[in-house]
Structure formats: C-alpha cells, structure tokens
GROMACS .gro file of C-alpha atoms in nm:
model
   73
    1MET     CA    1  10.839  12.198   9.474
    2ALA     CA    2  10.815  11.835   9.334
    3ASP     CA    3  10.612  11.835   9.008
    4LYS     CA    4  10.519  11.458   9.061
    5PHE     CA    5  10.290  11.274   9.293
    6ARG     CA    6  10.113  10.905   9.329
    7CYS     CA    7   9.773  10.874   9.275
    8ILE     CA    8   9.568  10.842   9.576
    9LEU     CA    9   9.370  10.520   9.396
   10CYS     CA   10   9.639  10.334   9.186
   11LEU     CA   11   9.961  10.476   9.344
   12GLY     CA   12  10.028  10.551   8.975
   13GLU     CA   13  10.286  10.860   8.882
   14VAL     CA   14  10.084  11.183   8.820
   15GLU     CA   15  10.178  11.528   8.736
   16ILE     CA   16  10.087  11.799   8.958
   17ARG     CA   17   9.925  12.098   8.737
   18ARG     CA   18   9.786  12.409   8.810
   19ASP     CA   19   9.408  12.525   8.695
   20ILE     CA   20   9.353  12.876   8.554
   21LYS     CA   21   9.345  13.019   8.912
   22ASN     CA   22   9.694  12.886   8.977
   23ARG     CA   23   9.527  12.567   9.251
   24PRO     CA   24   9.696  12.232   9.225
   25PHE     CA   25   9.527  11.944   9.088
   26PHE     CA   26   9.605  11.620   8.901
   27GLN     CA   27   9.409  11.367   8.701
   28CYS     CA   28   9.576  11.010   8.684
   29SER     CA   29   9.597  10.911   8.337
   30ASP     CA   30   9.585  10.526   8.426
   31CYS     CA   31   9.252  10.513   8.632
   32GLY     CA   32   9.121  10.858   8.579
   33VAL     CA   33   9.066  10.980   8.915
   34GLN     CA   34   9.088  11.365   8.934
   35PHE     CA   35   9.214  11.556   9.251
   36PHE     CA   36   9.145  11.931   9.319
   37ILE     CA   37   9.235  12.142   9.600
   38ARG     CA   38   9.026  12.427   9.625
   39LYS     CA   39   9.086  12.606   9.961
   40GLU     CA   40   9.416  12.783  10.049
   41LEU     CA   41   9.425  12.568  10.351
   42GLY     CA   42   9.407  12.261  10.179
   43GLU     CA   43   9.692  12.397   9.931
   44GLU     CA   44   9.901  12.481  10.230
   45ARG     CA   45   9.854  12.134  10.372
   46PHE     CA   46   9.942  11.963  10.015
   47MET     CA   47  10.246  12.152   9.981
   48LYS     CA   48  10.376  12.045  10.333
   49LEU     CA   49  10.296  11.726  10.249
   50LEU     CA   50  10.539  11.759   9.951
   51LYS     CA   51  10.799  11.902  10.116
   52TYR     CA   52  10.770  11.615  10.398
   53PHE     CA   53  10.792  11.346  10.132
   54GLU     CA   54  11.070  11.546   9.937
   55GLU     CA   55  11.255  11.521  10.291
   56GLY     CA   56  11.247  11.132  10.258
   57LYS     CA   57  10.996  11.084  10.507
   58THR     CA   58  10.743  10.840  10.498
   59ILE     CA   59  10.375  10.792  10.640
   60SER     CA   60  10.297  10.458  10.789
   61PHE     CA   61   9.972  10.366  10.980
   62SER     CA   62   9.994  10.072  11.275
   63LYS     CA   63   9.753   9.946  11.489
   64THR     CA   64   9.854  10.161  11.764
   65SER     CA   65   9.849  10.493  11.565
   66ASN     CA   66   9.566  10.711  11.508
   67PRO     CA   67   9.478  10.738  11.134
   68PHE     CA   68   9.295  11.045  11.185
   69GLU     CA   69   9.624  11.229  11.298
   70CYS     CA   70   9.765  11.433  11.001
   71PRO     CA   71  10.193  11.433  11.081
   72TRP     CA   72  10.273  11.713  10.816
   73ARG     CA   73  10.028  11.967  10.988
   0.00000   0.00000   0.00000
C-alpha cells in the first residue's frame, strides 16, 4: 500500500498515518487540512482508491461524465 497521498486542498504530498485505533488519516503540513476516515466502508473505499492510483490509473472529469460516480467503488 502507498504511504503517500496528495492533499485534497493544495495537492501537496502528505503521509498517510494511522490513529490509535489503526484508522487512516492525514494532515497536510503546507495548508493544515486534516482528513480522517472513521467508518469501515470509508476505509475500504480509500484503500481501493490507493490501489487504483498504484495501478497507474487516473481520474478525469469531463462535461459528459457524472462527477458523482465513483470509479473505484
């Protein structure tokens, strides 16, 4: 699994960490945004997203695509 991710606000590189209950989170040292995943389903989807990116896949939204469809579900 990747241990780095991009900040959802500034796109800076952030380290994926685990809290005391072993749930993933990150905090951007550049802009200060924090991202916590608290539900099991959210963690499963986040791990799928990381795998999706590790496989070299990218996400792009066009005017014809639905921005509310999640490609890694």
